[in-house]
Short mmCIF file of C-alpha atoms and ligand atoms in Angstrom, two decimals:
data_model
loop_
_atom_site.label_atom_id
_atom_site.label_comp_id
_atom_site.label_asym_id
_atom_site.label_seq_id
_atom_site.Cartn_x
_atom_site.Cartn_y
_atom_site.Cartn_z
CA UNK E 1 -22.85 40.06 -10.43
CA UNK E 2 -21.70 39.45 -13.99
CA UNK E 3 -20.85 35.85 -13.31
CA UNK E 4 -24.00 35.25 -11.29
CA UNK E 5 -26.10 36.29 -14.26
CA UNK E 6 -24.54 33.61 -16.33
CA UNK E 7 -26.42 30.93 -14.46
CA UNK E 8 -29.40 29.96 -16.63
CA UNK E 9 -31.78 29.69 -13.68
CA UNK E 10 -30.68 33.11 -12.48
CA UNK E 11 -31.10 34.51 -16.00
CA UNK E 12 -34.69 33.30 -16.12
CA UNK E 13 -35.28 34.12 -12.46
CA UNK E 14 -36.57 30.69 -11.53
CA UNK E 15 -35.73 28.13 -8.88
CA UNK E 16 -33.58 25.10 -9.74
CA UNK E 17 -36.64 22.97 -9.04
CA UNK E 18 -38.87 25.00 -11.39
CA UNK E 19 -41.34 23.05 -13.51
CA UNK E 20 -41.38 23.24 -17.32
CA UNK E 21 -44.45 25.43 -17.16
CA UNK E 22 -42.78 27.83 -14.73
CA UNK E 23 -39.74 28.07 -16.98
CA UNK E 24 -41.89 28.76 -20.03
CA UNK E 25 -43.87 31.41 -18.20
CA UNK E 26 -40.70 33.12 -16.95
CA UNK E 27 -39.19 33.05 -20.42
CA UNK E 28 -42.24 34.61 -22.06
CA UNK E 29 -42.37 37.40 -19.53
CA UNK E 30 -38.65 38.19 -19.92
CA UNK E 31 -38.64 37.88 -23.69
CA UNK E 32 -41.47 40.40 -23.93
CA UNK E 33 -39.68 42.78 -21.62
CA UNK E 34 -36.22 42.55 -23.25
CA UNK E 35 -37.09 42.11 -26.89
CA UNK E 36 -34.90 44.65 -28.78
CA UNK E 37 -37.93 45.75 -30.78
CA UNK E 38 -39.69 46.99 -27.66
CA UNK E 39 -36.79 47.73 -25.33
CA UNK E 40 -34.48 50.59 -26.15
CA UNK E 41 -31.97 49.83 -23.42
CA UNK E 42 -28.53 49.39 -25.09
CA UNK E 43 -28.06 46.14 -23.10
CA UNK E 44 -31.37 44.76 -24.30
CA UNK E 45 -30.01 42.86 -27.26
CA UNK E 46 -27.37 41.12 -25.16
CA UNK E 47 -29.90 40.39 -22.48
CA UNK E 48 -32.44 38.99 -24.96
CA UNK E 49 -29.76 36.67 -26.40
CA UNK E 50 -28.93 35.41 -22.95
CA UNK E 51 -32.59 34.75 -22.10
CA UNK E 52 -33.02 32.74 -25.29
CA UNK E 53 -29.89 30.75 -24.62
CA UNK E 54 -31.07 29.91 -21.12
CA UNK E 55 -34.51 28.92 -22.31
CA UNK E 56 -33.21 26.66 -25.06
CA UNK E 57 -31.30 24.65 -22.50
CA UNK E 58 -33.80 24.62 -19.66
CA UNK E 59 -36.80 23.81 -21.87
CA UNK E 60 -35.09 20.65 -23.13
CA UNK E 61 -35.21 17.97 -20.37
CA UNK E 62 -32.08 16.25 -21.65
CA UNK E 63 -29.97 19.40 -21.93
CA UNK E 64 -31.37 20.70 -18.65
CA UNK E 65 -30.25 17.59 -16.77
CA UNK E 66 -26.78 17.84 -18.32
CA UNK E 67 -26.63 21.47 -17.32
CA UNK E 68 -27.70 20.60 -13.77
CA UNK E 69 -24.86 18.12 -13.50
CA UNK E 70 -22.06 19.75 -15.45
CA UNK E 71 -23.08 23.36 -15.81
CA UNK E 72 -22.41 25.11 -19.08
CA UNK E 73 -19.64 22.66 -19.90
CA UNK E 74 -22.33 20.01 -20.25
CA UNK E 75 -24.39 21.92 -22.79
CA UNK E 76 -22.06 23.98 -24.88
CA UNK E 77 -19.44 21.51 -25.88
CA UNK E 78 -17.26 21.60 -22.83
CA UNK E 79 -14.59 24.01 -21.74
CA UNK E 80 -13.56 26.51 -24.38
CA UNK E 81 -16.92 26.25 -26.08
CA UNK E 82 -19.03 29.27 -27.02
CA UNK E 83 -19.04 31.80 -24.27
CA UNK E 84 -16.78 29.66 -22.14
CA UNK E 85 -13.42 30.59 -20.79
CA UNK E 86 -12.28 27.04 -20.17
CA UNK E 87 -11.69 25.91 -16.66
CA UNK E 88 -9.72 29.00 -15.80
CA UNK E 89 -10.95 30.60 -12.70
CA UNK E 90 -11.29 27.34 -10.86
CA UNK E 91 -8.81 26.32 -8.25
CA UNK E 92 -7.88 23.33 -10.40
CA UNK E 93 -9.47 20.00 -11.12
CA UNK E 94 -9.83 19.05 -7.48
CA UNK E 95 -12.29 21.89 -7.09
CA UNK E 96 -14.36 20.55 -9.94
CA UNK E 97 -14.39 17.10 -8.38
CA UNK E 98 -15.28 18.63 -5.05
CA UNK E 99 -18.16 20.43 -6.68
CA UNK E 100 -19.50 17.43 -8.58
CA UNK E 101 -18.97 14.66 -6.11
CA UNK E 102 -19.51 16.43 -2.86
CA UNK E 103 -16.06 16.98 -1.52
CA UNK E 104 -12.70 15.34 -1.66
CA UNK E 105 -11.83 12.09 -3.33
CA UNK E 106 -13.48 9.64 -0.95
CA UNK E 107 -10.75 8.65 1.44
CA UNK E 108 -9.56 12.20 2.02
CA UNK E 109 -12.95 13.39 3.11
CA UNK E 110 -13.67 10.24 5.09
CA UNK E 111 -10.67 11.05 7.26
CA UNK E 112 -11.85 14.53 8.05
CA UNK E 113 -13.17 15.08 11.50
CA UNK E 114 -11.37 11.99 12.72
CA UNK E 115 -7.89 11.63 14.14
CA UNK E 116 -5.23 10.59 11.61
CA UNK E 117 -3.88 7.06 11.98
CA UNK E 118 -0.22 6.52 12.83
CA UNK E 119 2.38 5.36 10.33
CA UNK E 120 3.29 1.73 9.64
CA UNK E 121 6.74 0.71 10.80
CA UNK E 122 9.20 -1.80 9.41
CA UNK E 123 11.71 -3.77 11.44
CA UNK E 124 14.42 -5.85 9.75
CA UNK E 125 15.06 -9.01 11.73
CA UNK E 126 18.02 -11.30 11.06
CA UNK E 127 17.64 -14.95 12.06
CA UNK E 128 19.68 -18.11 11.51
CA UNK E 129 18.90 -20.76 8.92
CA UNK E 130 17.90 -23.22 11.65
CA UNK E 131 15.61 -20.69 13.36
CA UNK E 132 13.77 -20.14 10.08
CA UNK E 133 13.20 -23.87 9.65
CA UNK E 134 12.25 -24.64 13.25
CA UNK E 135 10.54 -21.36 14.15
CA UNK E 136 11.56 -19.19 17.05
CA UNK E 137 10.61 -16.33 19.34
CA UNK E 138 12.55 -13.08 19.25
CA UNK E 139 12.53 -10.03 21.40
CA UNK E 140 12.90 -6.91 19.33
CA UNK E 141 13.62 -3.39 20.54
CA UNK E 142 12.83 -0.27 18.59
CA UNK E 143 11.94 3.39 18.99
CA UNK E 144 8.43 4.49 18.04
CA UNK E 145 5.93 7.26 18.66
CA UNK E 146 3.68 6.11 21.48
CA UNK E 147 0.74 7.58 23.32
CA UNK E 148 1.81 10.49 25.51
CA UNK E 149 1.43 9.35 29.11
CA UNK E 150 0.95 12.88 30.44
CA UNK E 151 -2.12 13.79 28.40
CA UNK E 152 -3.24 10.21 27.58
CA UNK E 153 -2.90 11.03 23.88
CA UNK E 154 -5.30 13.98 23.75
CA UNK E 155 -2.58 16.59 23.30
CA UNK E 156 -4.34 18.85 25.81
CA UNK E 157 -2.59 19.89 29.02
CA UNK E 158 -3.65 17.80 32.04
CA UNK E 159 -6.86 19.22 33.48
CA UNK E 160 -7.99 20.61 30.13
CA UNK E 161 -9.85 18.98 27.28
CA UNK E 162 -9.79 19.48 23.51
CA UNK E 163 -12.84 21.47 22.41
CA UNK E 164 -15.06 21.17 19.38
CA UNK E 165 -13.80 23.41 16.58
CA UNK E 166 -16.18 26.41 16.37
CA UNK E 167 -15.42 27.02 12.69
CA UNK E 168 -16.55 23.61 11.40
CA UNK E 169 -18.58 22.47 14.42
CA UNK E 170 -16.45 19.33 14.67
CA UNK E 171 -17.02 18.23 11.09
CA UNK E 172 -13.42 18.91 10.12
CA UNK E 173 -14.42 20.36 6.76
CA UNK E 174 -15.80 23.62 5.52
CA UNK E 175 -18.03 24.19 2.53
CA UNK E 176 -18.05 27.34 0.49
CA UNK E 177 -20.51 28.14 -2.29
CA UNK E 178 -19.19 30.18 -5.20
CA UNK E 179 -20.73 31.44 -8.38
CA UNK E 180 -18.62 30.45 -11.35
CA UNK E 181 -19.07 30.27 -15.09
CA UNK E 182 -20.37 26.72 -14.63
CA UNK E 183 -22.97 27.89 -12.18
CA UNK E 184 -22.98 27.36 -8.44
CA UNK E 185 -20.00 25.46 -7.11
CA UNK E 186 -19.74 23.92 -3.68
CA UNK E 187 -16.15 23.64 -2.56
CA UNK E 188 -15.36 21.34 0.34
CA UNK E 189 -11.99 21.62 2.04
CA UNK E 190 -10.32 20.71 5.30
CA UNK E 191 -11.15 23.18 8.03
CA UNK E 192 -8.26 25.66 8.27
CA UNK E 193 -8.78 26.20 12.00
CA UNK E 194 -8.54 22.56 13.17
CA UNK E 195 -6.79 21.15 10.07
CA UNK E 196 -9.55 18.66 9.53
CA UNK E 197 -9.51 17.15 13.00
CA UNK E 198 -12.76 18.72 14.20
CA UNK E 199 -11.24 19.54 17.58
CA UNK E 200 -8.87 22.19 18.80
CA UNK E 201 -6.52 22.27 21.75
CA UNK E 202 -6.43 25.52 23.67
CA UNK E 203 -3.72 24.59 26.19
CA UNK E 204 -1.16 22.19 24.81
CA UNK E 205 0.35 19.35 26.79
CA UNK E 206 3.91 20.46 27.53
CA UNK E 207 5.39 16.98 27.23
CA UNK E 208 4.24 16.22 23.68
CA UNK E 209 3.64 19.80 22.49
CA UNK E 210 0.03 18.95 21.72
CA UNK E 211 0.92 15.98 19.50
CA UNK E 212 -0.53 13.43 21.89
CA UNK E 213 2.45 11.14 21.33
CA UNK E 214 6.10 10.90 22.29
CA UNK E 215 9.00 8.87 20.91
CA UNK E 216 10.03 6.07 23.25
CA UNK E 217 11.86 2.76 23.20
CA UNK E 218 9.78 -0.34 23.37
CA UNK E 219 10.34 -4.07 23.27
CA UNK E 220 8.09 -6.65 21.74
CA UNK E 221 8.16 -10.45 21.53
CA UNK E 222 7.69 -11.72 18.01
CA UNK E 223 6.81 -15.29 17.19
CA UNK E 224 8.53 -16.48 14.02
CA UNK E 225 6.63 -19.43 12.54
CA UNK E 226 8.54 -22.52 11.38
CA UNK E 227 9.10 -22.42 7.62
CA UNK E 228 9.40 -18.67 7.23
CA UNK E 229 11.44 -17.70 4.19
CA UNK E 230 13.72 -14.87 3.16
CA UNK E 231 11.82 -11.64 2.52
CA UNK E 232 8.65 -12.69 4.35
CA UNK E 233 7.05 -10.05 6.50
CA UNK E 234 5.12 -10.62 9.67
CA UNK E 235 2.43 -8.02 10.14
CA UNK E 236 1.61 -7.05 13.69
CA UNK E 237 -1.44 -4.82 13.46
CA UNK E 238 -1.72 -1.97 15.95
CA UNK E 239 1.97 -2.29 16.89
CA UNK E 240 3.12 0.55 14.62
CA UNK E 241 3.31 4.24 15.35
CA UNK E 242 0.36 5.75 17.22
CA UNK E 243 -1.58 8.51 15.43
CA UNK E 244 -1.51 12.11 16.63
CA UNK E 245 -4.05 13.16 19.29
CA UNK E 246 -5.66 9.80 19.81
CA UNK E 247 -5.35 8.56 16.22
CA UNK E 248 -5.26 4.76 15.83
CA UNK E 249 -1.89 3.01 15.55
CA UNK E 250 -0.43 1.72 12.30
CA UNK E 251 1.01 -1.75 11.77
CA UNK E 252 4.47 -3.07 12.46
CA UNK E 253 5.99 -5.15 9.69
CA UNK E 254 8.80 -7.45 10.74
CA UNK E 255 10.83 -8.26 7.62
CA UNK E 256 12.73 -11.51 8.08
CA UNK E 257 16.25 -12.03 6.74
CA UNK E 258 17.80 -15.46 6.94
CA UNK E 259 21.53 -16.15 7.25
CA UNK E 260 22.94 -18.68 4.82
CA UNK E 261 23.77 -22.20 6.02
CA UNK E 262 27.34 -23.34 5.56
CA UNK E 263 26.41 -26.46 3.60
CA UNK E 264 22.64 -26.55 3.04
CA UNK E 265 20.68 -24.50 0.54
CA UNK E 266 16.94 -23.99 0.52
CA UNK E 267 14.20 -23.60 -2.04
CA UNK E 268 10.84 -23.16 -0.34
CA UNK E 269 10.28 -26.30 1.72
CA UNK E 270 13.12 -28.27 0.07
CA UNK E 271 16.68 -28.48 1.35
CA UNK E 272 19.67 -29.43 -0.79
CA UNK E 273 23.04 -30.82 0.16
CA UNK E 274 25.84 -31.29 -2.36
CA UNK E 275 27.70 -34.42 -1.21
CA UNK E 276 31.28 -34.54 -2.52
CA UNK E 277 31.97 -38.17 -3.42
CA UNK E 278 35.09 -39.57 -5.08
CA UNK E 279 34.81 -41.74 -8.13
CA UNK E 280 36.12 -44.66 -6.08
CA UNK E 281 33.46 -44.13 -3.39
CA UNK E 282 30.75 -43.91 -6.05
CA UNK E 283 31.95 -47.10 -7.69
CA UNK E 284 32.42 -49.16 -4.57
CA UNK E 285 29.83 -47.57 -2.29
CA UNK E 286 30.38 -45.84 1.02
CA UNK E 287 28.64 -44.18 3.93
CA UNK E 288 28.71 -40.41 4.32
CA UNK E 289 27.55 -37.99 7.02
CA UNK E 290 24.90 -35.50 5.82
CA UNK E 291 24.16 -32.34 7.82
CA UNK E 292 20.47 -31.92 8.63
CA UNK E 293 18.55 -29.40 10.73
CA UNK E 294 18.34 -31.96 13.54
CA UNK E 295 22.05 -32.91 13.37
CA UNK E 296 24.12 -35.08 11.03
CA UNK E 297 22.73 -38.27 9.62
CA UNK E 298 24.53 -41.21 8.06
CA UNK E 299 23.54 -41.89 4.46
CA UNK E 300 24.49 -44.88 2.35
CA UNK E 301 26.01 -44.35 -1.11
CA UNK E 302 25.34 -47.59 -2.95
CA UNK E 303 28.05 -49.24 -5.12
CA UNK E 304 27.80 -48.04 -8.73
CA UNK E 305 26.23 -44.68 -7.88
CA UNK E 306 26.11 -42.47 -11.00
CA UNK E 307 26.87 -38.73 -11.26
CA UNK E 308 23.96 -36.44 -10.35
CA UNK E 309 22.22 -39.15 -8.36
CA UNK E 310 19.79 -37.72 -5.85
CA UNK E 311 19.05 -39.33 -2.51
CA UNK E 312 15.95 -38.00 -0.76
CA UNK E 313 15.68 -37.82 3.00
CA UNK E 314 11.91 -37.62 3.33
CA UNK E 315 10.53 -35.14 5.83
CA UNK E 316 13.96 -33.69 6.61
CA UNK E 317 13.24 -30.43 4.77
CA UNK E 318 11.42 -27.29 5.88
CA UNK E 319 7.94 -27.36 7.43
CA UNK E 320 5.21 -25.87 5.26
CA UNK E 321 4.33 -22.41 6.55
CA UNK E 322 0.57 -22.90 6.24
CA UNK E 323 -0.08 -26.63 5.90
CA UNK E 324 0.51 -27.87 9.42
CA UNK E 325 2.35 -31.16 9.65
CA UNK E 326 3.65 -31.02 6.09
CA UNK E 327 7.37 -30.90 5.63
CA UNK E 328 9.66 -30.89 2.61
CA UNK E 329 12.56 -33.25 1.91
CA UNK E 330 16.32 -32.99 2.12
CA UNK E 331 17.86 -33.78 -1.25
CA UNK E 332 21.36 -35.24 -1.11
CA UNK E 333 22.92 -34.50 -4.49
CA UNK E 334 25.87 -36.75 -5.35
CA UNK E 335 28.66 -34.46 -6.49
CA UNK E 336 31.31 -36.62 -8.10
CA UNK E 337 34.74 -35.13 -7.50
CA UNK E 338 36.93 -36.01 -10.44
CA UNK E 339 40.62 -35.52 -9.69
CA UNK E 340 42.38 -33.16 -12.09
CA UNK E 341 45.85 -34.53 -11.43
CA UNK E 342 46.97 -38.02 -10.38
CA UNK E 343 50.22 -39.17 -8.79
CA UNK E 344 52.28 -41.85 -10.48
CA UNK E 345 51.13 -44.40 -7.98
CA UNK E 346 47.44 -43.66 -8.35
CA UNK E 347 47.72 -42.79 -12.03
CA UNK E 348 48.75 -46.24 -13.12
CA UNK E 349 45.52 -48.12 -12.49
CA UNK E 350 42.47 -46.03 -13.41
CA UNK E 351 41.03 -44.25 -10.36
CA UNK E 352 38.38 -46.14 -8.52
CA UNK E 353 39.79 -49.55 -9.48
CA UNK E 354 43.06 -49.44 -7.56
CA UNK E 355 43.62 -51.37 -4.40
CA UNK E 356 43.51 -48.19 -2.28
CA UNK E 357 40.20 -46.99 -3.63
CA UNK E 358 37.01 -47.03 -1.63
CA UNK E 359 38.14 -45.10 1.40
CA UNK E 360 36.16 -41.99 2.25
CA UNK E 361 37.23 -38.65 0.82
CA UNK E 362 39.01 -36.46 3.31
CA UNK E 363 39.72 -39.28 5.72
CA UNK E 364 43.25 -39.95 4.47
CA UNK E 365 43.31 -42.97 2.18
CA UNK E 366 42.39 -41.94 -1.31
CA UNK E 367 43.32 -38.28 -1.21
CA UNK E 368 46.83 -39.08 -0.04
CA UNK E 369 47.45 -40.72 -3.36
CA UNK E 370 46.28 -37.73 -5.42
CA UNK E 371 48.27 -34.79 -6.68
CA UNK E 372 50.99 -35.01 -4.07
CA UNK E 373 53.85 -33.96 -6.36
ZN1 LIG F 401 0.95 14.97 25.92
ZN1 LIG F 402 -12.56 22.93 12.31
#
């Protein structure tokens, strides 16, 4: 009763919707009755003070509206102000938000009375370099919570049905009104009987123990688009875990990991190949075989090719993931291999000018003459 009397409207004995005139009338009546000069009751002085305090707030439209929204905290300088005991006595800040904004922080209350969605799942898929460039289809197998076949996801034993929760009438939330130092507080919380679901199961399905879902293996075909890159994720909505008792499924994220190529590297849509070329080959020109996604391709190294020369094979790179028909290039980077040690025979004339120069690296000829002692 002590806390209830602290509410200004209660103190003046008027409705929350009372007009200014009604408030004034109520105040006059009470002030006459409780004025310490006329009332000998020992509590009269305290009571008179309280009536005045209430009237000062409710007779001022601005202060009254702040009081209506924030309670005493809005008119006497916030928690800890005169006559206030701070926010002690509340169940914490969430209660205050519940009271002011009508229950829960948005999403939490929106979920009440509805089945919870299932969790998202992640699957790590390893593919080859070529598969990433060309695109592929993969069959993946994984274990996930799926709809219980026995109860069709309801969680109720076959032949029975979940019933509407009698405590919250299916709303999934319960409201309680409390009198506090800030006035009347409406607290909204998840229904303790149905845990916010709005329905209760009297006889549980024996297979899923009332969960409405069981863990099972499943296989799924996943299309990997051409041009996918390391770390990309493919989102398959509704292929994740199913929610409990008929809740919607989450998403499945397939995270793609690409094996390295033995001689090509990739940056987005561009491919790079470091072509080892001897100084003699660079000077005299040669033909080399370059690995591509489609197979090897012969590329001409022109006579007099300089270090760090780049030869572009247009359209031999990686297809653009979104721009259909667009494809990057393959960059052949001339990597001049300078011998660190020369044999007497090759050392005499400068490399690249000798009579044996000009034969391809690795095919006998030139290398035979290098560093053989
Ligand atoms: Zn079941
Ligand atoms: Zn309930």
